[in-house]
Every structure is written in structure tokens, then in C-alpha cells.
Coordinates of C-alpha atoms (C1' of nucleotides) in Angstrom, one line a residue:
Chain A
X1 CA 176.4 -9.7 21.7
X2 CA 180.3 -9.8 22.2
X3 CA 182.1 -6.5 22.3
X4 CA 184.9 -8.2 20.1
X5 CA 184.9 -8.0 16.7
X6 CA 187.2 -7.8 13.7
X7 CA 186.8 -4.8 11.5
X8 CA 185.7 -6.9 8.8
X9 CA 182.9 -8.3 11.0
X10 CA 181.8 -4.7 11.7
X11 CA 181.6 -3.5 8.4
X12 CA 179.8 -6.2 7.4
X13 CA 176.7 -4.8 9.1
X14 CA 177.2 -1.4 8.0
X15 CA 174.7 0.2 5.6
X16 CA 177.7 2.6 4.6
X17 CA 179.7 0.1 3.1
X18 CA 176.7 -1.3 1.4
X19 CA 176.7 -2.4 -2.2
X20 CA 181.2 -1.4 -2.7
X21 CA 183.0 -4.2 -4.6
X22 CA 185.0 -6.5 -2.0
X23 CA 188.3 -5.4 -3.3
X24 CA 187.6 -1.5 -2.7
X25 CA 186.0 -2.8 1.1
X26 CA 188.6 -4.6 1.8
X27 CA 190.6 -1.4 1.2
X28 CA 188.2 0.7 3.5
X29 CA 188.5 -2.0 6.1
X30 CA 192.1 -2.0 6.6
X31 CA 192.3 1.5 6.9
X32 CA 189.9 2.1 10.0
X33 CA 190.3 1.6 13.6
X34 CA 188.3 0.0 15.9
X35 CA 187.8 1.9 19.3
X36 CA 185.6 1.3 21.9
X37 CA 184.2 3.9 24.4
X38 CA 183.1 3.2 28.0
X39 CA 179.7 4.5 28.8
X40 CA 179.7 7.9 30.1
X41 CA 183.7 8.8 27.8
X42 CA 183.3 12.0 25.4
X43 CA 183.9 11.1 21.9
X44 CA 184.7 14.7 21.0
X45 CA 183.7 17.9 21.7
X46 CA 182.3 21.2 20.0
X47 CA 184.9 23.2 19.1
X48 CA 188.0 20.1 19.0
X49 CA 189.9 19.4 15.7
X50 CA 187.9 18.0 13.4
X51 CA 190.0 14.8 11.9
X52 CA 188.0 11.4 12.7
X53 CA 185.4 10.4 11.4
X54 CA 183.5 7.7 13.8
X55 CA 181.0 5.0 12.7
X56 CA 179.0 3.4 15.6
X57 CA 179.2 -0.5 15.8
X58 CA 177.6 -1.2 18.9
X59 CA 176.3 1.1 21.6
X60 CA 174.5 4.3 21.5
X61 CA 176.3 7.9 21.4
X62 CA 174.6 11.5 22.6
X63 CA 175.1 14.3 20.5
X64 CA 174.3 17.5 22.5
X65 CA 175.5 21.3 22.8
X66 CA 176.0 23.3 25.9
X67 CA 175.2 27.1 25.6
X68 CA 177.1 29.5 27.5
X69 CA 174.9 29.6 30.4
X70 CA 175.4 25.9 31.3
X71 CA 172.3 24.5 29.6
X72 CA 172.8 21.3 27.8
X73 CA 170.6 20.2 24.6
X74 CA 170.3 17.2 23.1
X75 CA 170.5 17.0 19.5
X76 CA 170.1 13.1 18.5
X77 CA 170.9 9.7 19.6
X78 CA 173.8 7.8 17.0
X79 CA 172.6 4.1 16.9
X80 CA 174.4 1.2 15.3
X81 CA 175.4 1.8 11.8
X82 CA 174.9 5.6 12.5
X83 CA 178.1 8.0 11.8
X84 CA 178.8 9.9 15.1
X85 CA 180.0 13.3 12.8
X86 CA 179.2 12.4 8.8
X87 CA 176.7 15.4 9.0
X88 CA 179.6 17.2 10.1
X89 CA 182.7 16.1 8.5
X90 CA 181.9 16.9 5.2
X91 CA 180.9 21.1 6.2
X92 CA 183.4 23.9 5.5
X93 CA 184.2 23.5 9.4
X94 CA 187.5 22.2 10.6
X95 CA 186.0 21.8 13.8
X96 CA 182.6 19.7 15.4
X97 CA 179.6 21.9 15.6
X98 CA 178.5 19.8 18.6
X99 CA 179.7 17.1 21.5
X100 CA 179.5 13.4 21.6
X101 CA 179.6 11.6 24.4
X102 CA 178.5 7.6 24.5
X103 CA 175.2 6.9 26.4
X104 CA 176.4 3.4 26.6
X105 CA 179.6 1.4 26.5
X106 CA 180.5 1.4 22.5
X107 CA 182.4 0.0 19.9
X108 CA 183.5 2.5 16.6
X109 CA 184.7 2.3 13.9
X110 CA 187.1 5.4 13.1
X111 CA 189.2 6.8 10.0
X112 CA 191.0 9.7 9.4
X113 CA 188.6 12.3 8.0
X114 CA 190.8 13.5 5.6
X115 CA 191.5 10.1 3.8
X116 CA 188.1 9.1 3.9
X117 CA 187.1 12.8 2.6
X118 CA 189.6 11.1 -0.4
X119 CA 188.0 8.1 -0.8
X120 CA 184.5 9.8 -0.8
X121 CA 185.6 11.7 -3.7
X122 CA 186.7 8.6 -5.7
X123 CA 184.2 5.9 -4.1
X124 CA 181.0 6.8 -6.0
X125 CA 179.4 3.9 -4.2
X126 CA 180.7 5.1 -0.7
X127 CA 179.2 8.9 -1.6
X128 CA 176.4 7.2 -2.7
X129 CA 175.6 5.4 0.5
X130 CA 176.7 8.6 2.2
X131 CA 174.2 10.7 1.5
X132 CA 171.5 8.1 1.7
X133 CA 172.5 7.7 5.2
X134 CA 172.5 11.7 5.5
X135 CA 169.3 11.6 3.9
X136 CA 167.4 9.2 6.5
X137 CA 169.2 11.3 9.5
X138 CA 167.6 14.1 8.1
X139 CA 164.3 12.2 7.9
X140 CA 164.5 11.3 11.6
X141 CA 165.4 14.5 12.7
X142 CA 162.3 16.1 11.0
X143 CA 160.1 13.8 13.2
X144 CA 161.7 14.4 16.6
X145 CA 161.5 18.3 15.5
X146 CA 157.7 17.7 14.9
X147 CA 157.0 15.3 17.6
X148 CA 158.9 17.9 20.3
X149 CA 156.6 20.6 19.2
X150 CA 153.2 18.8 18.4
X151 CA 153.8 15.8 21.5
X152 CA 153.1 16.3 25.2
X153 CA 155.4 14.8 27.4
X154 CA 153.3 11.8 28.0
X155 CA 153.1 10.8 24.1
X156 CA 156.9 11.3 23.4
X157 CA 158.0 9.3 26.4
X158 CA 155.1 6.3 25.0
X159 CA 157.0 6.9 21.0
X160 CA 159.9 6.5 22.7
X161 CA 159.9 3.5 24.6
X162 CA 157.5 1.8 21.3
X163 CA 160.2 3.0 19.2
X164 CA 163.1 1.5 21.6
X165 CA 161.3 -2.0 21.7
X166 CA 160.8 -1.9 17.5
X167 CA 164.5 -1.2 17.5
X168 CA 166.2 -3.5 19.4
X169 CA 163.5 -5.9 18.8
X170 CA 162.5 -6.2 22.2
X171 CA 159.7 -7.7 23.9
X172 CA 157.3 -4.9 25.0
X173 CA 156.0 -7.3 27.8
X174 CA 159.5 -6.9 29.5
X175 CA 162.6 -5.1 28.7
X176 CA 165.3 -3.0 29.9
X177 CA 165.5 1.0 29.2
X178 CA 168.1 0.9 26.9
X179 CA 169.8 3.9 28.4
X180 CA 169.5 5.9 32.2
X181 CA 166.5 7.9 32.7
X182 CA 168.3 11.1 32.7
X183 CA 169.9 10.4 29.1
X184 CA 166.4 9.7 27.9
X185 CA 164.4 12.4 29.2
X186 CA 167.2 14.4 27.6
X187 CA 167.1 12.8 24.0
X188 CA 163.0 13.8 24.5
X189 CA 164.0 17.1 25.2
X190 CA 162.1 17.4 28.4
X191 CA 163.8 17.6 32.3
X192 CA 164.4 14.0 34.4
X193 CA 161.5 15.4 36.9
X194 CA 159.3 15.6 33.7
X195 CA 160.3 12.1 32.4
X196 CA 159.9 10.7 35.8
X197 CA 156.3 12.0 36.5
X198 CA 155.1 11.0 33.1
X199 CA 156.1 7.5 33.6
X200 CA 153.9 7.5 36.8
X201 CA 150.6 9.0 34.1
X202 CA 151.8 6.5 31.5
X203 CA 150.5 3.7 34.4
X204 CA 147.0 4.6 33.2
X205 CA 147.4 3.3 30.0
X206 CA 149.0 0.4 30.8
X207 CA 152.8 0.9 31.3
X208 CA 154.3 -0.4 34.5
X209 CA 157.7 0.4 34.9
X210 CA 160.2 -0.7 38.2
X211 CA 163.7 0.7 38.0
X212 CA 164.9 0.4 34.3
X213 CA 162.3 -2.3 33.9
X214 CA 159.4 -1.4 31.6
X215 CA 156.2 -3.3 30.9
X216 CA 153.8 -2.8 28.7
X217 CA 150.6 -4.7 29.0
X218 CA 149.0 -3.3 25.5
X219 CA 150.7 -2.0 22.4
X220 CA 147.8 -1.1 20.3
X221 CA 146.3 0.7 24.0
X222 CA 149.5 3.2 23.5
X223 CA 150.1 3.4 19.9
X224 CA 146.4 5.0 19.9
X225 CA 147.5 6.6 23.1
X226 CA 150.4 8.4 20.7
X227 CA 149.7 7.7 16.8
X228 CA 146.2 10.1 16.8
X229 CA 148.5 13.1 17.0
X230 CA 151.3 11.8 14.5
X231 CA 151.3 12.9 11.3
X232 CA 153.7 9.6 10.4
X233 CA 150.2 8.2 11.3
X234 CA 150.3 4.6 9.0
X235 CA 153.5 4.8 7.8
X236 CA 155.4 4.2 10.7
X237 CA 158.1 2.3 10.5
X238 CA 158.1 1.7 14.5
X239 CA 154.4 0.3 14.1
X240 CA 154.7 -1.3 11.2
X241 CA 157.6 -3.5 13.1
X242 CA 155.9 -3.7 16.3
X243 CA 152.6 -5.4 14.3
X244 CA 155.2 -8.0 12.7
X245 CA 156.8 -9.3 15.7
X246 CA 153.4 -8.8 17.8
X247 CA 150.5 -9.3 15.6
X248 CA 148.0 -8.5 17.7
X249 CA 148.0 -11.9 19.3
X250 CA 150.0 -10.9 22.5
X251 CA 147.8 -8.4 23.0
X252 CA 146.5 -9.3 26.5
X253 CA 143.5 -6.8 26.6
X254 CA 142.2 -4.6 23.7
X255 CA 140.2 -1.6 25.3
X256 CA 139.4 0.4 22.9
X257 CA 138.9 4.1 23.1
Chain B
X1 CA 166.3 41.5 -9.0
X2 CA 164.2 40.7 -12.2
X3 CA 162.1 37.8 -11.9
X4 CA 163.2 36.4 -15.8
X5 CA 166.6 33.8 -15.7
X6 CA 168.1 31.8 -17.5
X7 CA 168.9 28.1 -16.4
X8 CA 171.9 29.6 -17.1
X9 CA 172.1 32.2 -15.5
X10 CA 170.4 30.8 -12.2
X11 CA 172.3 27.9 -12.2
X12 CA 175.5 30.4 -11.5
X13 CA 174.4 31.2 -8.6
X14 CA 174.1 27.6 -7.0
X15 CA 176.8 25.6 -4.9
X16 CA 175.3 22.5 -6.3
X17 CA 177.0 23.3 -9.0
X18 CA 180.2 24.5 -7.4
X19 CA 183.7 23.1 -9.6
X20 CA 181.8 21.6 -11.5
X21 CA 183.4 21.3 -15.2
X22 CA 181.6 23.5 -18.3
X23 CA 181.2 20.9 -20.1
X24 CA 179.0 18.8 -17.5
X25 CA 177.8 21.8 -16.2
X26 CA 176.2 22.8 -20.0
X27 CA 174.6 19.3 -19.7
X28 CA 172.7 19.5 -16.2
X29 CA 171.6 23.2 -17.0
X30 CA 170.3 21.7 -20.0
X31 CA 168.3 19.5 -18.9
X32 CA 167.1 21.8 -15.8
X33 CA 163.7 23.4 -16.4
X34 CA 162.9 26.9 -15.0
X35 CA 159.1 26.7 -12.7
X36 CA 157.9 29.9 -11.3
X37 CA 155.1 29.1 -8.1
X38 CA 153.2 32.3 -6.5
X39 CA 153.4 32.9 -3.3
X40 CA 150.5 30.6 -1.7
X41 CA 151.4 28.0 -4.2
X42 CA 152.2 23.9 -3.3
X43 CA 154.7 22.9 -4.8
X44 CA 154.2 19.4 -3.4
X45 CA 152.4 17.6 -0.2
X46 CA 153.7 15.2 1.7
X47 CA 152.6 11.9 0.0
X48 CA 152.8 12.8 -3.6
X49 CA 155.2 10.7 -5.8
X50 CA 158.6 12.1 -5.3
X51 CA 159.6 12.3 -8.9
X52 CA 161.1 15.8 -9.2
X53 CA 164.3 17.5 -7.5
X54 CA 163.7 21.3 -7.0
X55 CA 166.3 23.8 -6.5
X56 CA 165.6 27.7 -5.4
X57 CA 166.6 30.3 -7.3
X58 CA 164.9 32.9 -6.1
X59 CA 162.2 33.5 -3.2
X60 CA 161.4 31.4 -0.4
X61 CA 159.6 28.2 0.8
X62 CA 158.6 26.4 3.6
X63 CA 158.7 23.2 4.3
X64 CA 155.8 21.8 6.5
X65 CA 154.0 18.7 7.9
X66 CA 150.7 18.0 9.5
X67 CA 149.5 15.9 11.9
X68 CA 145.7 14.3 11.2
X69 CA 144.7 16.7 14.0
X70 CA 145.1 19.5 11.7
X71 CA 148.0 21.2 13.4
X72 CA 150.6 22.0 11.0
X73 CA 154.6 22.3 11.7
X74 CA 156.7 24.2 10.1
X75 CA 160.1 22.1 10.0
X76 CA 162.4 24.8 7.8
X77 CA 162.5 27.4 5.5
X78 CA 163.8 26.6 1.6
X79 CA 166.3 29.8 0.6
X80 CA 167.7 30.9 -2.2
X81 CA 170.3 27.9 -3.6
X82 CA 168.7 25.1 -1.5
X83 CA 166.9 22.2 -2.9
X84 CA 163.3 21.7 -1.7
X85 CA 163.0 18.2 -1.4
X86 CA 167.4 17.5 -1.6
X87 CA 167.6 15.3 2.0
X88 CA 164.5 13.2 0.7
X89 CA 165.5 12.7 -2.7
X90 CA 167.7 10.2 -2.2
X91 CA 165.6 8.2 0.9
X92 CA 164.6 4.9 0.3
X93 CA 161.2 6.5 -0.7
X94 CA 159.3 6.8 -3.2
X95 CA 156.8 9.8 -2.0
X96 CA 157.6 13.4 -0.1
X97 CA 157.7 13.1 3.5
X98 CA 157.0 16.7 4.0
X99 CA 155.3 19.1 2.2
X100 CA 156.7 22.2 0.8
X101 CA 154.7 25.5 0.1
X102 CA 155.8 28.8 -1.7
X103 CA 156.2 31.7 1.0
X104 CA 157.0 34.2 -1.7
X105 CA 157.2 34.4 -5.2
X106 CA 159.8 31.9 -5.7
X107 CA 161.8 30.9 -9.0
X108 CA 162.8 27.3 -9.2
X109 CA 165.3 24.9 -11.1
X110 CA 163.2 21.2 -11.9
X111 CA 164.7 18.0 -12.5
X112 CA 163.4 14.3 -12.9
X113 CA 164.9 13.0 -9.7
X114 CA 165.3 9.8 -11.5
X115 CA 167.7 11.6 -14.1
X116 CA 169.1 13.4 -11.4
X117 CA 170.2 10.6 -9.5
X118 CA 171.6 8.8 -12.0
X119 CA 174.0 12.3 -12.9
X120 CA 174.7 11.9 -9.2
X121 CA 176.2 9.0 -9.4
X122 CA 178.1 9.7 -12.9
X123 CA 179.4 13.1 -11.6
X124 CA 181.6 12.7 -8.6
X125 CA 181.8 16.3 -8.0
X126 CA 178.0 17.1 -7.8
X127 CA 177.7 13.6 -5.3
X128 CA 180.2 16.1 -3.1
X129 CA 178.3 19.1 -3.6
X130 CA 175.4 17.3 -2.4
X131 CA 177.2 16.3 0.6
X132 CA 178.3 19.4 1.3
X133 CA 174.9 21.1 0.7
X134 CA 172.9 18.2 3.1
X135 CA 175.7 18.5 5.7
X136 CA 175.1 22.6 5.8
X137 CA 171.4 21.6 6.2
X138 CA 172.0 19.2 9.0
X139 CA 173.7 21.8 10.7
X140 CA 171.3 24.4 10.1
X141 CA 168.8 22.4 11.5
X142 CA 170.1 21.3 14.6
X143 CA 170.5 24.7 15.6
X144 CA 167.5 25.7 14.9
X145 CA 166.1 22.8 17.4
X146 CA 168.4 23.8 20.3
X147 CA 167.3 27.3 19.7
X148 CA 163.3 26.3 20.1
X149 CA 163.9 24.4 23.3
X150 CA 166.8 27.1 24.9
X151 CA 165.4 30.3 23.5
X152 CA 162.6 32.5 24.8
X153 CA 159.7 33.3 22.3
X154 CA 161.8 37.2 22.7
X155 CA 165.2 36.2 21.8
X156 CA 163.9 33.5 19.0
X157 CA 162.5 36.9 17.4
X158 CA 165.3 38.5 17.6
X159 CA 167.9 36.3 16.4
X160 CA 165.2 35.9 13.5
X161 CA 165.3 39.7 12.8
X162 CA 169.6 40.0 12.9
X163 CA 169.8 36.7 10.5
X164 CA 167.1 38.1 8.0
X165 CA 169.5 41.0 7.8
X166 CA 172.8 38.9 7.3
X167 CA 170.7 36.9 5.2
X168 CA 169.5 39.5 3.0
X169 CA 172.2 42.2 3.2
X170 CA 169.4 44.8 4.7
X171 CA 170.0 47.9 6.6
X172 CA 169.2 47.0 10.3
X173 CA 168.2 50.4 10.6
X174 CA 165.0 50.0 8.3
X175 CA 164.0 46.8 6.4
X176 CA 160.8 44.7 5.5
X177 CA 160.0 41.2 6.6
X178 CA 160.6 38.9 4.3
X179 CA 157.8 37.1 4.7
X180 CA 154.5 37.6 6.1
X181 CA 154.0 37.2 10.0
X182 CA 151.9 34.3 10.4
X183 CA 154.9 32.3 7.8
X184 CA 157.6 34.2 10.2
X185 CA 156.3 32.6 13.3
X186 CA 155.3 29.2 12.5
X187 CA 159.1 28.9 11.2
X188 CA 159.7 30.1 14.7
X189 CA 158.3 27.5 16.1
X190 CA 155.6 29.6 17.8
X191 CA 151.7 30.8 17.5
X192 CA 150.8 34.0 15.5
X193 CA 149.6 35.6 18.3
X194 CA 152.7 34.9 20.2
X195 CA 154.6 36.4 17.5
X196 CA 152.4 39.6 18.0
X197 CA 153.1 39.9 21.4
X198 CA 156.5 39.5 21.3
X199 CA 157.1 42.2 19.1
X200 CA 155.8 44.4 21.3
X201 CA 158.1 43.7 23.8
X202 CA 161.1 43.7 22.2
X203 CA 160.3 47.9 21.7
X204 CA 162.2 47.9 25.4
X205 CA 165.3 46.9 22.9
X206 CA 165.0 49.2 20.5
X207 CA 162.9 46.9 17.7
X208 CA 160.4 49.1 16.2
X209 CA 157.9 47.6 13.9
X210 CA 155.4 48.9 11.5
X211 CA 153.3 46.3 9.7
X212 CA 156.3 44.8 7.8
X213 CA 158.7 47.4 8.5
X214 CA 161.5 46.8 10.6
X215 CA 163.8 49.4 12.7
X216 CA 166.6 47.8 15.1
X217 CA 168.2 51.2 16.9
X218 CA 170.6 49.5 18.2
X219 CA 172.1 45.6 17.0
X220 CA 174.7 45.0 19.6
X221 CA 172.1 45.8 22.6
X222 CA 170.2 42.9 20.5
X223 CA 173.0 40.7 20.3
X224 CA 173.3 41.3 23.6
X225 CA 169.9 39.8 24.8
X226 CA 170.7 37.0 22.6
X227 CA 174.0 35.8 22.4
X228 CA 175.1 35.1 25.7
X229 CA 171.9 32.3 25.8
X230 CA 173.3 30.9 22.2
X231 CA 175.6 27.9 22.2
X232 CA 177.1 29.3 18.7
X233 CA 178.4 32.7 20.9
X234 CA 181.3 33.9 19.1
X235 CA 181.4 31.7 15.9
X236 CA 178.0 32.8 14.6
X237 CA 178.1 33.4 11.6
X238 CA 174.9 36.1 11.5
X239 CA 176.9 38.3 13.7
X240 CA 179.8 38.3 11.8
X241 CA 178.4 39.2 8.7
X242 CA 176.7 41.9 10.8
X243 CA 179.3 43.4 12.5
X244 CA 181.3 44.0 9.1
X245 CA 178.6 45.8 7.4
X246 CA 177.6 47.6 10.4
X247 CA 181.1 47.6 12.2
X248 CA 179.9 49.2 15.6
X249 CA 179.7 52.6 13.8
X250 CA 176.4 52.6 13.4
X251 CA 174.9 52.0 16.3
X252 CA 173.3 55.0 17.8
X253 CA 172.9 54.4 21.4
X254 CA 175.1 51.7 23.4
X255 CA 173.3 50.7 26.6
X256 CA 175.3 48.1 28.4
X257 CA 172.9 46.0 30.8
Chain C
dC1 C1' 179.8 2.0 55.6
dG2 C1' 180.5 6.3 53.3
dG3 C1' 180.0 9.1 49.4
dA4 C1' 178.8 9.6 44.7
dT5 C1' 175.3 9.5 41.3
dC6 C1' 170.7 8.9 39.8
dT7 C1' 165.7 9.1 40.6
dT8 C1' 161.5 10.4 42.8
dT9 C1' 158.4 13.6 45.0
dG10 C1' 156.6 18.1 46.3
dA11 C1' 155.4 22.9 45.6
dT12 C1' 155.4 27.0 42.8
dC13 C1' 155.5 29.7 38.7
dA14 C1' 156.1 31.6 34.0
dC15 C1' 155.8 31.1 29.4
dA16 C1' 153.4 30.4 25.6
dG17 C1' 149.0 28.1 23.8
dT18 C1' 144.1 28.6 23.3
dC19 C1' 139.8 30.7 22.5
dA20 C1' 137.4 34.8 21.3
dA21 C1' 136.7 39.1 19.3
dA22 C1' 138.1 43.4 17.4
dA23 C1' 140.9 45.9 14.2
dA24 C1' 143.6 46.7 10.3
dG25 C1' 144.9 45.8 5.7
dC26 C1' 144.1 44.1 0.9
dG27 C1' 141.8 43.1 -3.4
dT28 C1' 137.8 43.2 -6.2
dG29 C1' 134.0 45.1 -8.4
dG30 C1' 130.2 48.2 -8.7
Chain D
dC1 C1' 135.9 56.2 -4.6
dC2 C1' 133.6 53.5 -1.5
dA3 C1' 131.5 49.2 0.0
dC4 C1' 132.1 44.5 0.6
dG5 C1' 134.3 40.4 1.9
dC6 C1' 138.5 38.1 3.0
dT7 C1' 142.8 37.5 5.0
dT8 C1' 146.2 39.0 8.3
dT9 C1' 147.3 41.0 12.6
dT10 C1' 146.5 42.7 17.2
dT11 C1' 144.6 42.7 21.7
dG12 C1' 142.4 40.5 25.7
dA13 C1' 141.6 37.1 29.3
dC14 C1' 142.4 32.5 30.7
dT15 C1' 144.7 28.1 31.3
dG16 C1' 147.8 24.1 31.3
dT17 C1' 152.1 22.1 30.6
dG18 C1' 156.3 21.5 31.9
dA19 C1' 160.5 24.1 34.0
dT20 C1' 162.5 25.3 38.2
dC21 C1' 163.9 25.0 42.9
dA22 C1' 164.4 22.2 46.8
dA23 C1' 164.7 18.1 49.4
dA24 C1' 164.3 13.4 50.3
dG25 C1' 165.0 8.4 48.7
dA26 C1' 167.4 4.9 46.0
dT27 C1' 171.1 2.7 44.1
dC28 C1' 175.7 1.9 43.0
dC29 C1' 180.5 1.2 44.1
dG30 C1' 184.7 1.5 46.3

DNA sequence: CGGATCTTTGATCACAGTCAAAAAGCGTGG
DNA sequence: CCACGCTTTTTGACTGTGATCAAAGATCCG
């Protein structure tokens, strides 16, 4: 994965720009920016103007909120294809409801809200694709709100890591935490000393994990581990993905409850 | 408030149909069918086909999902102008992911989705309106979840209580729950019994309650034991629309912590 | 090598969940 | 009007999870 690419090449990927007629893409194109972010940079914060709109390219962003007191919340992650502020940019605000800062060095794309606001009104393709992508964010933030309420600790640190090799199409045998341990416990809404200890418990059912490193010896061991207490139960897109690239043949050991 | 509308009259009321020309506007109401559903009533479980698009007119819903362990979450409540089912509508599938339950005696607008998909793509003003209407939602909702994790069982109560009076336009000083306790608290986030006791306590801030009946003595010394633990501080939007129908004059006693 | 930041480990505690039972309210029908 | 059953709410006692405070280890980077 190269952090260069041409507009065009970024767009190209991106589900918002999905089914528009070349010459009208070409037009979006041309108009936005591509900006990248070092890992750690804050995109924008509450209360700052509200006049870019941001689509994420390659990388990961937080969104969060800081109350008063000092306490910081995590509201999401922005993944590839995501928009960092589409929930927002289309409110009767003139300024973000919450902060973004990148998890991970990042690529964007960015636009003046204003003009794309424009081309939103005359794009019916690009609203179109707009609010099927608000639609799915909304879908996902349902879950996390379910699973934060109905998961322990343990079963939303095992989603999370299944979720993260389904993803990025990593191997569950061996791969990297996409993010540092203190982003993610934050994302699960729980404290780093929580997210550390339950890594230590998740050894029991077969998770090894040195440093960023993870390991996990048997999928099916933790998707029964987590998926008892999901009401996403079958439909899961993370398992679904997970049986495709792993069909039960790297399974190492199948102990079953 | 009579429970008898017309599509016309109803349809009034909603900012889905905001700017929207008469002439389009004739044809959707036309085509919109008026549903009554008692309180206690499904209007659809998660799984079902997803073939209608419901808007409230009047009442109150709640959306909900279960796991297969039986627990149920509440992930929102469904007020007056919202659509039921709006953010999943327009998803890639073809059958609710949540289900949705009356919580009062609610009035709503019916559509075919398919229909109303295909207006939403005709009608470039209603695709904004949508936006608009998905993008309050999203915000909505991601305050509610910072308020679960940063807000104490007591001050989730209370910020209930203040916006059900915004909400609603009711006298602090005396008013009825809007919905019945068990509904009140699951939307909270929290058990029934929890709920009780929490009531209880919050008699140390001048709340008195009385089966459904609701007195607040004294709504800044509530805003106070809220507010300074709330990320939305100043620009909230419950405490505006309190303080100009209650502007300070009518609070009896002012006890400063 | 020094000083950051990030992570682990330890000990303690409070909040809210759970289970259980009593009480209050509500609707229906005799 | 009361009796009955049913739902909703309250109260009580107990418990577990995860937050919090504190300090020690790692790791990174100049």
C-alpha cells in the first residue's frame, strides 16, 4: 500500500462516488484535495468552523468528545471509504458536534462543504450514495451501542479483534493490532487497564498476544466465545467473511463447548 | 391533540417534507396512508421484510433489538416527525435490522419503501430532507452513547426529565411521564429497578415523583448536577428551550452547591 | 542515555445488575 | 362494588464487573 495516489485513484475505491457518470466524477475529482494526516494530527475539533468535508482514503480516524471535566469518549472509528463529518455536514450546525483526530497516519480526500452541499443538491446519484453511506453508519453504530451494553469486556475485545482480521483481511493466525492499545480500548469504550487485563483472560480461549502481535489459535473457539450473546447472531458480516477466507480448514483445534 | 388527521394535515407538520413544492407535495401525501398502532403494538421485528417506510405523526416508539439470550436493548426512541425504520430504508437490506414497538398510542404516515425510494431519487429536495433528517439522528444518537458511558444512572434521569419537558413544552413544575417507567429506563440504558431507585434519590434535588407525576422545584439546581459532566455544556439545546420558557423566574429556591 | 509515551500489574471500591419478594395499580367480569 | 388476575413498580439484600488510583515496567526516540 503506497501513501501516493492521484485523486482519481482514490475515488475510484470510494463507495460515495459509486454508480455517477464519468463526466460528473471527473468533475467531483478535480475539485477535492488530497491531504494526508500523520498519526496522532487532529483533523478538527468540536466547536471549529464547519467548511470541509473529509473522505478517508487510507488510514483510520477517531471521532471522540471531551466533556467538561476532562473525560474523553469515543464515538466511532472512520475507516477507508468512511466520511470523517458526512453525519455532520449536512445538520443545521455550522460547527462539528465532535473531534477527529487520526488513529493512524491517513490519506483524505477533502472538499469545501459548501460546494459539495451544491453538488449534493444537484447530484441525485451523489445524495443517493450519501445517505446509503449514512444509512450503514447508522447500522454500525446501533451494534456498538448494543454490544457496549449487552458485551462484557472480554467479548467486545474478542468482536473486535475478529472484526479487525475480517476487515483488513488479515490472517487470524498472525497479525498486527491495527491501532495502539489505548486507542482501541477506547473505541470499545472501556479503560487501557481494562483492555489490557482482558487480553491476559482472552489467553484461555486461545488468544496469545506479544506486544501488538495477536494470535489466534481458533476462530470458531471465539466466535462461540462472543456470537451466543449477539443478536447479529448468523448474519454477521464479520463471520460470514472470516468462514470464506478460513473455512474451517485452518482451524487447528475445534473444542467445542 | 385529536387523534383523527389527515395525510394532509399530518404531513404539515413533518421536515421530510420541508420546501418541498405543492405540487409534489399533493403527490407523496397522496400516496401516504394514515396507520394507527396501540400502545403495546409491533409495528415490525427485526427480520421481517423491509417493505414499508413509516413516519410518526403522533405518539412515540421505540426501537429495540434482542440478543438470542433474551435480553432486549433499547437503541432509541421514534418521536413525533421521525421515520421508524428511515436510516435502514435505504441499507443494502432487504429486512429490518431492529425492531420497533409502539410506546404510546402512536399515529403513523405508511409508504411502500419501494415507491418511496424511487420519489427519493426523482425529488431532489426530499433526498436533502432525508439527509438532513438521518444527519440529526446521527447526532442524536451519538450523544446519547457518550451520555450512557459518562453519565451516572442519577444524572441520565435527570437530563431525561429536563429534555421531556423541552421536548414536550411541559411545565417543569408538574408534568406526566410520557411513557411508562419500565419504556423510560430501558431507553436509558438502565434496569427497571435502577430507574426506581434513582428516583428516589434525586428527591435530595428537588425531583418529586408520584406514580407518573413529575415535580422539578427547582431546574437550574438540576442543570446544575448535570451539565457541568455533559460535553454539550452551553450549546444544549434542552436547556435553552428551558431557560426561555422558564427564564430563571420561576425557580423557587436557588441553592448553589 | 535520558525523557517521553505507552502498557502492565496491583489493590480497592462504587455503581448498577441480578434475584427475589412484596406492594401498588389496572382492567375485567361477576 | 369487590374480587381476581395481571402488569407495573418498589424495596431489599447481594454480587460482579469494570473504573479508579497508584506505581512499576516497557518501549520508543532523539
Amino acid at each position: 500500500m503506497s501513501l501516493t495516489h492521484s485523486p482519481q485513484q482514490a475515488a475510484a475505491v470510494l463507495p460515495l462516488f459509486r454508480d455517477i457518470p464519468e463526466r460528473e466524477k471527473d468533475e467531483l475529482l478535480k475539485a477535492g484535495r488530497l491531504r494526508t494526516l500523520k498519526k496522532g494530527e487532529k483533523l478538527f475539533r468540536r466547536g471549529d468552523a464547519l467548511n470541509t468535508l473529509y473522505i478517508l482514503v487510507e488510514g483510520a480516524l477517531r471521532q471522540y468528545r471531551e466533556t467538561p471535566d476532562g473525560k474523553e469518549v469515543t464515538l466511532g472509528m472512520v475507516l477507508q471509504g468512511d466520511m470523517a463529518d458526512g453525519a455532520q455536514a449536512f445538520e443545521q450546525f455550522d460547527s462539528y458536534q465532535w473531534s477527529t483526530i487520526a488513529a493512524e497516519d491517513s490519506i483524505l480526500l477533502e472538499y469545501p462543504a459548501f460546494w459539495f452541499r451544491e453538488k449534493v443538491k444537484s447530484h441525485n446519484q451523489l445524495a443517493l450514495n450519501l445517505i446509503v453511506a449514512m444509512s450503514k453508519q447508522a447500522n454500525i453504530t446501533a451494534i456498538a451501542a448494543e454490544q457496549r451494553i449487552t458485551f462484557s469486556a472480554a467479548q467486545r475485545v474478542a468482536c473486535f479483534l475478529l472484526r479487525t482480521c475480517a476487515i483488513h483481511s488479515f490472517n487470524p493466525k498472525d497479525f498486527e493490532l491495527p491501532y495502539s492499545k489505548g486507542t482501541i480500548a477506547s473505541a470499545l469504550g472501556m479503560e487501557l487497564e481494562t483492555f489490557s487485563r482482558t487480553l491476559q483472560k482472552l489467553r484461555d480461549v486461545g488468544v496469545a498476544v506479544q506486544k501488538a502481535r495477536v494470535t489466534i489459535k481458533d476462530v470458531h473457539a471465539l466466535e462461540c466465545f462472543i456470537c451466543d450473546h449477539c443478536s447479529l447472531a448468523g448474519e454477521c458480516e464479520t463471520i460470514t467473511t472470516l468462514e470464506k477466507s478460513c473455512p474451517s480448514g485452518n482451524v487447528a483445534f475445534t473444542k467445542p463447548a
